[in-house]
């Protein structure tokens, strides 16, 4: 039984999807959770990102199931926003032990090499630099606690297996593996573990919108690669949340520097 009683967690991108499911799963195991999200549209995307109402709903769901949550709006492109969210954890809950760097975006250029500079840069800014910002804002607080901790970075199977046309996403998600491994080495002496989780196709607003569905149906070489060996169409956010929660727990106390794949067997093909 995973027990996170007495731990404080911070989750980015928690207004919905995998972030919300993770915040709920951590709270269910006893952690107090600071939930954060950009909570406004991001310029240039073909789908809506999470909203402030979604972030409030995540907090409400945690509270109604007996947990404790605090919400902070934070764009991961802003170190200052993230520092504010960390301060919320310290002020409200007295420390920080667990970090889930989950916020991310999707876009679907015609090909990787024809992506616009804006598509490329926004992807790198949010997904790669945003995760680095999240880590550098949170790590001093985790270190100050002096009781170890865990960081889980949400990458993707796209970091490990090529998908045509979204090389900007694959590059950002593969970059997270390098970031994770350096942090895992640097923080091991302080008993802070760092791992990546690599979801396969998961049913969220990122995959279930018109632009994503058009890409899945029409981009050359994409459709077949999304068929899963296990007989499901997509994973559910909770499937990813449980893997993240385990990595955050003492059951995984000697697991660090790893790339955990949760993909219904997608990488087998
Ligand atoms: P989602 O769009 O439902 O949730 C992502 C959340 O991140 C949204 O609430 C959004 O508002 C937030 N966000 C986006 N940009 C942000 C920013 N700059 N600052 C703060 N928050 C920001 O999608 P999801 O599927 O739940 O995605 C969560 C993570 O899982 C992402 O990193 C995504 O790349 C990854 N992932 C998803 C899938 C999938 O199939 N859904 C597969 C592999 C990896």
PDB file of N, CA and C in Angstrom, residues 84-181:
ATOM      1  N   UNK A  84       6.668  31.089  -7.031  1.00  0.00           N
ATOM      2  CA  UNK A  84       5.463  31.428  -6.276  1.00  0.00           C
ATOM      3  C   UNK A  84       4.707  30.178  -5.853  1.00  0.00           C
ATOM      4  N   UNK A  85       4.623  29.204  -6.755  1.00  0.00           N
ATOM      5  CA  UNK A  85       3.919  27.953  -6.420  1.00  0.00           C
ATOM      6  C   UNK A  85       4.661  27.190  -5.323  1.00  0.00           C
ATOM      7  N   UNK A  86       5.990  27.212  -5.379  1.00  0.00           N
ATOM      8  CA  UNK A  86       6.790  26.556  -4.332  1.00  0.00           C
ATOM      9  C   UNK A  86       6.572  27.263  -2.994  1.00  0.00           C
ATOM     10  N   UNK A  87       6.504  28.583  -3.032  1.00  0.00           N
ATOM     11  CA  UNK A  87       6.228  29.346  -1.800  1.00  0.00           C
ATOM     12  C   UNK A  87       4.865  28.958  -1.230  1.00  0.00           C
ATOM     13  N   UNK A  88       3.896  28.721  -2.110  1.00  0.00           N
ATOM     14  CA  UNK A  88       2.575  28.254  -1.640  1.00  0.00           C
ATOM     15  C   UNK A  88       2.726  26.939  -0.875  1.00  0.00           C
ATOM     16  N   UNK A  89       3.540  26.028  -1.402  1.00  0.00           N
ATOM     17  CA  UNK A  89       3.757  24.738  -0.713  1.00  0.00           C
ATOM     18  C   UNK A  89       4.379  24.964   0.663  1.00  0.00           C
ATOM     19  N   UNK A  90       5.365  25.855   0.719  1.00  0.00           N
ATOM     20  CA  UNK A  90       6.053  26.100   2.004  1.00  0.00           C
ATOM     21  C   UNK A  90       5.115  26.783   2.994  1.00  0.00           C
ATOM     22  N   UNK A  91       4.379  27.786   2.519  1.00  0.00           N
ATOM     23  CA  UNK A  91       3.491  28.548   3.421  1.00  0.00           C
ATOM     24  C   UNK A  91       2.312  27.708   3.893  1.00  0.00           C
ATOM     25  N   UNK A  92       1.694  26.976   2.967  1.00  0.00           N
ATOM     26  CA  UNK A  92       0.473  26.243   3.323  1.00  0.00           C
ATOM     27  C   UNK A  92       0.765  24.913   4.009  1.00  0.00           C
ATOM     28  N   UNK A  93       1.829  24.227   3.544  1.00  0.00           N
ATOM     29  CA  UNK A  93       2.032  22.851   3.998  1.00  0.00           C
ATOM     30  C   UNK A  93       3.398  22.616   4.657  1.00  0.00           C
ATOM     31  N   UNK A  94       4.229  23.645   4.735  1.00  0.00           N
ATOM     32  CA  UNK A  94       5.450  23.560   5.521  1.00  0.00           C
ATOM     33  C   UNK A  94       6.626  22.855   4.883  1.00  0.00           C
ATOM     34  N   UNK A  95       6.594  22.605   3.579  1.00  0.00           N
ATOM     35  CA  UNK A  95       7.743  21.968   2.935  1.00  0.00           C
ATOM     36  C   UNK A  95       7.385  21.481   1.552  1.00  0.00           C
ATOM     37  N   UNK A  96       8.331  20.775   0.938  1.00  0.00           N
ATOM     38  CA  UNK A  96       8.072  20.163  -0.371  1.00  0.00           C
ATOM     39  C   UNK A  96       8.924  18.900  -0.480  1.00  0.00           C
ATOM     40  N   UNK A  97       8.276  17.782  -0.811  1.00  0.00           N
ATOM     41  CA  UNK A  97       8.973  16.488  -0.912  1.00  0.00           C
ATOM     42  C   UNK A  97       8.925  15.887  -2.312  1.00  0.00           C
ATOM     43  N   UNK A  98       7.819  16.119  -2.995  1.00  0.00           N
ATOM     44  CA  UNK A  98       7.565  15.420  -4.260  1.00  0.00           C
ATOM     45  C   UNK A  98       7.234  16.428  -5.352  1.00  0.00           C
ATOM     46  N   UNK A  99       7.821  16.219  -6.521  1.00  0.00           N
ATOM     47  CA  UNK A  99       7.557  17.113  -7.661  1.00  0.00           C
ATOM     48  C   UNK A  99       7.168  16.285  -8.868  1.00  0.00           C
ATOM     49  N   UNK A 100       6.057  16.633  -9.485  1.00  0.00           N
ATOM     50  CA  UNK A 100       5.670  15.987 -10.744  1.00  0.00           C
ATOM     51  C   UNK A 100       5.625  17.066 -11.821  1.00  0.00           C
ATOM     52  N   UNK A 101       6.635  17.049 -12.691  1.00  0.00           N
ATOM     53  CA  UNK A 101       6.738  18.022 -13.781  1.00  0.00           C
ATOM     54  C   UNK A 101       5.994  17.432 -14.973  1.00  0.00           C
ATOM     55  N   UNK A 102       4.718  17.787 -15.068  1.00  0.00           N
ATOM     56  CA  UNK A 102       3.817  17.132 -16.017  1.00  0.00           C
ATOM     57  C   UNK A 102       3.375  18.046 -17.151  1.00  0.00           C
ATOM     58  N   UNK A 103       3.402  19.359 -16.950  1.00  0.00           N
ATOM     59  CA  UNK A 103       2.846  20.280 -17.950  1.00  0.00           C
ATOM     60  C   UNK A 103       3.502  20.058 -19.304  1.00  0.00           C
ATOM     61  N   UNK A 104       2.694  20.056 -20.339  1.00  0.00           N
ATOM     62  CA  UNK A 104       3.225  19.898 -21.690  1.00  0.00           C
ATOM     63  C   UNK A 104       2.167  20.281 -22.697  1.00  0.00           C
ATOM     64  N   UNK A 105       2.585  20.413 -23.936  1.00  0.00           N
ATOM     65  CA  UNK A 105       1.663  20.796 -25.010  1.00  0.00           C
ATOM     66  C   UNK A 105       1.899  19.908 -26.216  1.00  0.00           C
ATOM     67  N   UNK A 106       0.978  19.998 -27.168  1.00  0.00           N
ATOM     68  CA  UNK A 106       1.131  19.284 -28.436  1.00  0.00           C
ATOM     69  C   UNK A 106       0.867  20.249 -29.574  1.00  0.00           C
ATOM     70  N   UNK A 107       1.543  20.000 -30.688  1.00  0.00           N
ATOM     71  CA  UNK A 107       1.187  20.670 -31.941  1.00  0.00           C
ATOM     72  C   UNK A 107       1.580  19.724 -33.065  1.00  0.00           C
ATOM     73  N   UNK A 108       1.010  19.932 -34.227  1.00  0.00           N
ATOM     74  CA  UNK A 108       1.103  18.940 -35.283  1.00  0.00           C
ATOM     75  C   UNK A 108       1.510  19.604 -36.598  1.00  0.00           C
ATOM     76  N   UNK A 109       2.807  19.898 -36.752  1.00  0.00           N
ATOM     77  CA  UNK A 109       3.272  20.482 -38.018  1.00  0.00           C
ATOM     78  C   UNK A 109       3.077  19.499 -39.172  1.00  0.00           C
ATOM     79  N   UNK A 110       3.183  20.011 -40.398  1.00  0.00           N
ATOM     80  CA  UNK A 110       3.043  19.135 -41.579  1.00  0.00           C
ATOM     81  C   UNK A 110       4.158  18.096 -41.594  1.00  0.00           C
ATOM     82  N   UNK A 111       5.369  18.531 -41.363  1.00  0.00           N
ATOM     83  CA  UNK A 111       6.504  17.622 -41.145  1.00  0.00           C
ATOM     84  C   UNK A 111       7.388  18.279 -40.081  1.00  0.00           C
ATOM     85  N   UNK A 112       8.335  17.496 -39.579  1.00  0.00           N
ATOM     86  CA  UNK A 112       9.247  18.056 -38.566  1.00  0.00           C
ATOM     87  C   UNK A 112      10.054  19.215 -39.141  1.00  0.00           C
ATOM     88  N   UNK A 113      10.544  19.020 -40.371  1.00  0.00           N
ATOM     89  CA  UNK A 113      11.433  20.051 -40.915  1.00  0.00           C
ATOM     90  C   UNK A 113      10.665  21.259 -41.442  1.00  0.00           C
ATOM     91  N   UNK A 114       9.334  21.117 -41.576  1.00  0.00           N
ATOM     92  CA  UNK A 114       8.529  22.269 -42.005  1.00  0.00           C
ATOM     93  C   UNK A 114       7.797  22.942 -40.837  1.00  0.00           C
ATOM     94  N   UNK A 115       8.069  22.508 -39.618  1.00  0.00           N
ATOM     95  CA  UNK A 115       7.490  23.205 -38.461  1.00  0.00           C
ATOM     96  C   UNK A 115       7.902  24.677 -38.511  1.00  0.00           C
ATOM     97  N   UNK A 116       7.015  25.542 -38.091  1.00  0.00           N
ATOM     98  CA  UNK A 116       7.401  26.961 -38.045  1.00  0.00           C
ATOM     99  C   UNK A 116       8.346  27.181 -36.865  1.00  0.00           C
ATOM    100  N   UNK A 117       9.076  28.278 -36.929  1.00  0.00           N
ATOM    101  CA  UNK A 117       9.970  28.586 -35.802  1.00  0.00           C
ATOM    102  C   UNK A 117       9.159  28.750 -34.523  1.00  0.00           C
ATOM    103  N   UNK A 118       7.947  29.287 -34.660  1.00  0.00           N
ATOM    104  CA  UNK A 118       7.102  29.468 -33.465  1.00  0.00           C
ATOM    105  C   UNK A 118       6.672  28.119 -32.903  1.00  0.00           C
ATOM    106  N   UNK A 119       6.302  27.183 -33.804  1.00  0.00           N
ATOM    107  CA  UNK A 119       5.912  25.848 -33.301  1.00  0.00           C
ATOM    108  C   UNK A 119       7.077  25.187 -32.571  1.00  0.00           C
ATOM    109  N   UNK A 120       8.259  25.265 -33.188  1.00  0.00           N
ATOM    110  CA  UNK A 120       9.442  24.669 -32.559  1.00  0.00           C
ATOM    111  C   UNK A 120       9.723  25.321 -31.210  1.00  0.00           C
ATOM    112  N   UNK A 121       9.761  26.654 -31.207  1.00  0.00           N
ATOM    113  CA  UNK A 121      10.199  27.366 -30.004  1.00  0.00           C
ATOM    114  C   UNK A 121       9.203  27.223 -28.856  1.00  0.00           C
ATOM    115  N   UNK A 122       7.900  27.267 -29.189  1.00  0.00           N
ATOM    116  CA  UNK A 122       6.904  27.131 -28.115  1.00  0.00           C
ATOM    117  C   UNK A 122       6.998  25.741 -27.490  1.00  0.00           C
ATOM    118  N   UNK A 123       7.196  24.732 -28.335  1.00  0.00           N
ATOM    119  CA  UNK A 123       7.337  23.369 -27.807  1.00  0.00           C
ATOM    120  C   UNK A 123       8.531  23.268 -26.861  1.00  0.00           C
ATOM    121  N   UNK A 124       9.672  23.786 -27.298  1.00  0.00           N
ATOM    122  CA  UNK A 124      10.879  23.706 -26.455  1.00  0.00           C
ATOM    123  C   UNK A 124      10.683  24.552 -25.185  1.00  0.00           C
ATOM    124  N   UNK A 125      10.093  25.724 -25.326  1.00  0.00           N
ATOM    125  CA  UNK A 125       9.915  26.617 -24.167  1.00  0.00           C
ATOM    126  C   UNK A 125       9.048  25.969 -23.091  1.00  0.00           C
ATOM    127  N   UNK A 126       7.924  25.362 -23.503  1.00  0.00           N
ATOM    128  CA  UNK A 126       7.010  24.799 -22.507  1.00  0.00           C
ATOM    129  C   UNK A 126       7.530  23.447 -22.013  1.00  0.00           C
ATOM    130  N   UNK A 127       7.832  22.570 -22.945  1.00  0.00           N
ATOM    131  CA  UNK A 127       8.043  21.169 -22.577  1.00  0.00           C
ATOM    132  C   UNK A 127       9.433  20.924 -22.001  1.00  0.00           C
ATOM    133  N   UNK A 128      10.445  21.508 -22.603  1.00  0.00           N
ATOM    134  CA  UNK A 128      11.814  21.242 -22.140  1.00  0.00           C
ATOM    135  C   UNK A 128      12.275  22.310 -21.137  1.00  0.00           C
ATOM    136  N   UNK A 129      12.281  23.564 -21.566  1.00  0.00           N
ATOM    137  CA  UNK A 129      12.729  24.624 -20.654  1.00  0.00           C
ATOM    138  C   UNK A 129      11.771  24.759 -19.474  1.00  0.00           C
ATOM    139  N   UNK A 130      10.470  24.560 -19.739  1.00  0.00           N
ATOM    140  CA  UNK A 130       9.482  24.641 -18.655  1.00  0.00           C
ATOM    141  C   UNK A 130       9.738  23.600 -17.579  1.00  0.00           C
ATOM    142  N   UNK A 131      10.153  22.401 -17.986  1.00  0.00           N
ATOM    143  CA  UNK A 131      10.452  21.352 -17.004  1.00  0.00           C
ATOM    144  C   UNK A 131      11.724  21.695 -16.225  1.00  0.00           C
ATOM    145  N   UNK A 132      12.704  22.232 -16.919  1.00  0.00           N
ATOM    146  CA  UNK A 132      13.923  22.666 -16.215  1.00  0.00           C
ATOM    147  C   UNK A 132      13.594  23.762 -15.202  1.00  0.00           C
ATOM    148  N   UNK A 133      12.747  24.721 -15.631  1.00  0.00           N
ATOM    149  CA  UNK A 133      12.313  25.772 -14.695  1.00  0.00           C
ATOM    150  C   UNK A 133      11.620  25.166 -13.477  1.00  0.00           C
ATOM    151  N   UNK A 134      10.753  24.179 -13.728  1.00  0.00           N
ATOM    152  CA  UNK A 134      10.000  23.549 -12.642  1.00  0.00           C
ATOM    153  C   UNK A 134      10.967  22.917 -11.643  1.00  0.00           C
ATOM    154  N   UNK A 135      11.947  22.216 -12.183  1.00  0.00           N
ATOM    155  CA  UNK A 135      12.917  21.538 -11.313  1.00  0.00           C
ATOM    156  C   UNK A 135      13.762  22.549 -10.544  1.00  0.00           C
ATOM    157  N   UNK A 136      14.248  23.573 -11.229  1.00  0.00           N
ATOM    158  CA  UNK A 136      15.167  24.495 -10.522  1.00  0.00           C
ATOM    159  C   UNK A 136      14.443  25.355  -9.503  1.00  0.00           C
ATOM    160  N   UNK A 137      13.134  25.546  -9.707  1.00  0.00           N
ATOM    161  CA  UNK A 137      12.364  26.283  -8.697  1.00  0.00           C
ATOM    162  C   UNK A 137      12.094  25.416  -7.470  1.00  0.00           C
ATOM    163  N   UNK A 138      11.878  24.102  -7.698  1.00  0.00           N
ATOM    164  CA  UNK A 138      11.447  23.228  -6.599  1.00  0.00           C
ATOM    165  C   UNK A 138      12.604  22.593  -5.832  1.00  0.00           C
ATOM    166  N   UNK A 139      13.715  22.319  -6.498  1.00  0.00           N
ATOM    167  CA  UNK A 139      14.789  21.532  -5.862  1.00  0.00           C
ATOM    168  C   UNK A 139      15.331  22.187  -4.577  1.00  0.00           C
ATOM    169  N   UNK A 140      15.539  23.514  -4.540  1.00  0.00           N
ATOM    170  CA  UNK A 140      16.047  24.076  -3.270  1.00  0.00           C
ATOM    171  C   UNK A 140      15.123  23.786  -2.096  1.00  0.00           C
ATOM    172  N   UNK A 141      13.803  23.829  -2.327  1.00  0.00           N
ATOM    173  CA  UNK A 141      12.855  23.565  -1.228  1.00  0.00           C
ATOM    174  C   UNK A 141      12.904  22.094  -0.817  1.00  0.00           C
ATOM    175  N   UNK A 142      13.051  21.199  -1.790  1.00  0.00           N
ATOM    176  CA  UNK A 142      13.139  19.767  -1.442  1.00  0.00           C
ATOM    177  C   UNK A 142      14.433  19.518  -0.657  1.00  0.00           C
ATOM    178  N   UNK A 143      15.531  20.134  -1.108  1.00  0.00           N
ATOM    179  CA  UNK A 143      16.810  19.986  -0.392  1.00  0.00           C
ATOM    180  C   UNK A 143      16.709  20.528   1.031  1.00  0.00           C
ATOM    181  N   UNK A 144      16.044  21.670   1.187  1.00  0.00           N
ATOM    182  CA  UNK A 144      15.934  22.294   2.520  1.00  0.00           C
ATOM    183  C   UNK A 144      15.221  21.389   3.511  1.00  0.00           C
ATOM    184  N   UNK A 145      14.303  20.546   3.005  1.00  0.00           N
ATOM    185  CA  UNK A 145      13.577  19.632   3.891  1.00  0.00           C
ATOM    186  C   UNK A 145      14.495  18.612   4.542  1.00  0.00           C
ATOM    187  N   UNK A 146      15.605  18.275   3.863  1.00  0.00           N
ATOM    188  CA  UNK A 146      16.601  17.364   4.414  1.00  0.00           C
ATOM    189  C   UNK A 146      16.106  15.944   4.623  1.00  0.00           C
ATOM    190  N   UNK A 147      15.038  15.565   3.947  1.00  0.00           N
ATOM    191  CA  UNK A 147      14.521  14.204   4.143  1.00  0.00           C
ATOM    192  C   UNK A 147      14.327  13.467   2.820  1.00  0.00           C
ATOM    193  N   UNK A 148      15.162  13.831   1.828  1.00  0.00           N
ATOM    194  CA  UNK A 148      15.059  13.175   0.531  1.00  0.00           C
ATOM    195  C   UNK A 148      13.837  13.655  -0.220  1.00  0.00           C
ATOM    196  N   UNK A 149      13.474  12.882  -1.256  1.00  0.00           N
ATOM    197  CA  UNK A 149      12.313  13.286  -2.042  1.00  0.00           C
ATOM    198  C   UNK A 149      12.316  12.581  -3.382  1.00  0.00           C
ATOM    199  N   UNK A 150      11.342  12.937  -4.195  1.00  0.00           N
ATOM    200  CA  UNK A 150      11.244  12.317  -5.523  1.00  0.00           C
ATOM    201  C   UNK A 150      10.737  13.331  -6.538  1.00  0.00           C
ATOM    202  N   UNK A 151      11.315  13.236  -7.720  1.00  0.00           N
ATOM    203  CA  UNK A 151      10.888  14.071  -8.850  1.00  0.00           C
ATOM    204  C   UNK A 151      10.515  13.124  -9.982  1.00  0.00           C
ATOM    205  N   UNK A 152       9.322  13.308 -10.524  1.00  0.00           N
ATOM    206  CA  UNK A 152       8.917  12.532 -11.700  1.00  0.00           C
ATOM    207  C   UNK A 152       8.648  13.521 -12.827  1.00  0.00           C
ATOM    208  N   UNK A 153       9.302  13.283 -13.938  1.00  0.00           N
ATOM    209  CA  UNK A 153       9.142  14.127 -15.124  1.00  0.00           C
ATOM    210  C   UNK A 153       8.314  13.342 -16.136  1.00  0.00           C
ATOM    211  N   UNK A 154       7.242  13.953 -16.624  1.00  0.00           N
ATOM    212  CA  UNK A 154       6.391  13.256 -17.594  1.00  0.00           C
ATOM    213  C   UNK A 154       6.941  13.511 -18.996  1.00  0.00           C
ATOM    214  N   UNK A 155       7.495  12.453 -19.585  1.00  0.00           N
ATOM    215  CA  UNK A 155       7.991  12.506 -20.952  1.00  0.00           C
ATOM    216  C   UNK A 155       6.933  11.862 -21.851  1.00  0.00           C
ATOM    217  N   UNK A 156       7.323  10.954 -22.730  1.00  0.00           N
ATOM    218  CA  UNK A 156       6.371  10.339 -23.671  1.00  0.00           C
ATOM    219  C   UNK A 156       7.054   9.165 -24.345  1.00  0.00           C
ATOM    220  N   UNK A 157       6.257   8.230 -24.858  1.00  0.00           N
ATOM    221  CA  UNK A 157       6.848   7.193 -25.712  1.00  0.00           C
ATOM    222  C   UNK A 157       7.488   7.839 -26.947  1.00  0.00           C
ATOM    223  N   UNK A 158       7.021   9.034 -27.298  1.00  0.00           N
ATOM    224  CA  UNK A 158       7.593   9.723 -28.463  1.00  0.00           C
ATOM    225  C   UNK A 158       9.066  10.064 -28.256  1.00  0.00           C
ATOM    226  N   UNK A 159       9.547  10.023 -27.009  1.00  0.00           N
ATOM    227  CA  UNK A 159      10.969  10.240 -26.747  1.00  0.00           C
ATOM    228  C   UNK A 159      11.790   9.015 -27.128  1.00  0.00           C
ATOM    229  N   UNK A 160      11.130   7.857 -27.199  1.00  0.00           N
ATOM    230  CA  UNK A 160      11.833   6.581 -27.337  1.00  0.00           C
ATOM    231  C   UNK A 160      11.588   5.903 -28.681  1.00  0.00           C
ATOM    232  N   UNK A 161      10.535   6.317 -29.360  1.00  0.00           N
ATOM    233  CA  UNK A 161      10.176   5.678 -30.629  1.00  0.00           C
ATOM    234  C   UNK A 161       9.792   6.781 -31.622  1.00  0.00           C
ATOM    235  N   UNK A 162      10.317   6.723 -32.830  1.00  0.00           N
ATOM    236  CA  UNK A 162      10.020   7.831 -33.743  1.00  0.00           C
ATOM    237  C   UNK A 162       8.566   7.862 -34.184  1.00  0.00           C
ATOM    238  N   UNK A 163       8.025   9.045 -34.258  1.00  0.00           N
ATOM    239  CA  UNK A 163       6.713   9.272 -34.859  1.00  0.00           C
ATOM    240  C   UNK A 163       6.916  10.344 -35.923  1.00  0.00           C
ATOM    241  N   UNK A 164       6.403  10.144 -37.130  1.00  0.00           N
ATOM    242  CA  UNK A 164       6.604  11.165 -38.153  1.00  0.00           C
ATOM    243  C   UNK A 164       5.871  12.453 -37.814  1.00  0.00           C
ATOM    244  N   UNK A 165       6.409  13.538 -38.244  1.00  0.00           N
ATOM    245  CA  UNK A 165       5.872  14.913 -38.252  1.00  0.00           C
ATOM    246  C   UNK A 165       5.957  15.656 -36.916  1.00  0.00           C
ATOM    247  N   UNK A 166       6.210  14.967 -35.815  1.00  0.00           N
ATOM    248  CA  UNK A 166       6.251  15.687 -34.530  1.00  0.00           C
ATOM    249  C   UNK A 166       7.634  15.583 -33.872  1.00  0.00           C
ATOM    250  N   UNK A 167       8.656  15.758 -34.714  1.00  0.00           N
ATOM    251  CA  UNK A 167      10.023  15.694 -34.191  1.00  0.00           C
ATOM    252  C   UNK A 167      10.316  16.753 -33.137  1.00  0.00           C
ATOM    253  N   UNK A 168       9.604  17.881 -33.201  1.00  0.00           N
ATOM    254  CA  UNK A 168       9.822  18.920 -32.175  1.00  0.00           C
ATOM    255  C   UNK A 168       9.385  18.402 -30.805  1.00  0.00           C
ATOM    256  N   UNK A 169       8.274  17.666 -30.778  1.00  0.00           N
ATOM    257  CA  UNK A 169       7.763  17.071 -29.529  1.00  0.00           C
ATOM    258  C   UNK A 169       8.718  15.965 -29.064  1.00  0.00           C
ATOM    259  N   UNK A 170       9.121  15.088 -30.001  1.00  0.00           N
ATOM    260  CA  UNK A 170      10.053  14.004 -29.651  1.00  0.00           C
ATOM    261  C   UNK A 170      11.367  14.565 -29.115  1.00  0.00           C
ATOM    262  N   UNK A 171      11.861  15.621 -29.760  1.00  0.00           N
ATOM    263  CA  UNK A 171      13.137  16.211 -29.333  1.00  0.00           C
ATOM    264  C   UNK A 171      13.018  16.771 -27.911  1.00  0.00           C
ATOM    265  N   UNK A 172      11.904  17.466 -27.640  1.00  0.00           N
ATOM    266  CA  UNK A 172      11.711  18.033 -26.301  1.00  0.00           C
ATOM    267  C   UNK A 172      11.585  16.914 -25.272  1.00  0.00           C
ATOM    268  N   UNK A 173      10.826  15.881 -25.604  1.00  0.00           N
ATOM    269  CA  UNK A 173      10.592  14.794 -24.642  1.00  0.00           C
ATOM    270  C   UNK A 173      11.860  13.953 -24.453  1.00  0.00           C
ATOM    271  N   UNK A 174      12.652  13.776 -25.523  1.00  0.00           N
ATOM    272  CA  UNK A 174      13.931  13.070 -25.371  1.00  0.00           C
ATOM    273  C   UNK A 174      14.895  13.907 -24.546  1.00  0.00           C
ATOM    274  N   UNK A 175      14.847  15.209 -24.717  1.00  0.00           N
ATOM    275  CA  UNK A 175      15.684  16.102 -23.911  1.00  0.00           C
ATOM    276  C   UNK A 175      15.403  15.944 -22.423  1.00  0.00           C
ATOM    277  N   UNK A 176      14.160  15.637 -22.085  1.00  0.00           N
ATOM    278  CA  UNK A 176      13.810  15.449 -20.676  1.00  0.00           C
ATOM    279  C   UNK A 176      14.525  14.242 -20.075  1.00  0.00           C
ATOM    280  N   UNK A 177      14.826  13.247 -20.900  1.00  0.00           N
ATOM    281  CA  UNK A 177      15.544  12.073 -20.383  1.00  0.00           C
ATOM    282  C   UNK A 177      16.968  12.484 -19.973  1.00  0.00           C
ATOM    283  N   UNK A 178      17.615  13.287 -20.800  1.00  0.00           N
ATOM    284  CA  UNK A 178      18.953  13.771 -20.444  1.00  0.00           C
ATOM    285  C   UNK A 178      18.920  14.627 -19.185  1.00  0.00           C
ATOM    286  N   UNK A 179      17.936  15.501 -19.117  1.00  0.00           N
ATOM    287  CA  UNK A 179      17.775  16.347 -17.925  1.00  0.00           C
ATOM    288  C   UNK A 179      17.584  15.479 -16.689  1.00  0.00           C
ATOM    289  N   UNK A 180      16.699  14.498 -16.799  1.00  0.00           N
ATOM    290  CA  UNK A 180      16.404  13.603 -15.669  1.00  0.00           C
ATOM    291  C   UNK A 180      17.663  12.882 -15.196  1.00  0.00           C
ATOM    292  N   UNK A 181      18.452  12.381 -16.147  1.00  0.00           N
ATOM    293  CA  UNK A 181      19.616  11.574 -15.744  1.00  0.00           C
ATOM    294  C   UNK A 181      20.672  12.429 -15.035  1.00  0.00           C
TER     295      UNK A 181
END
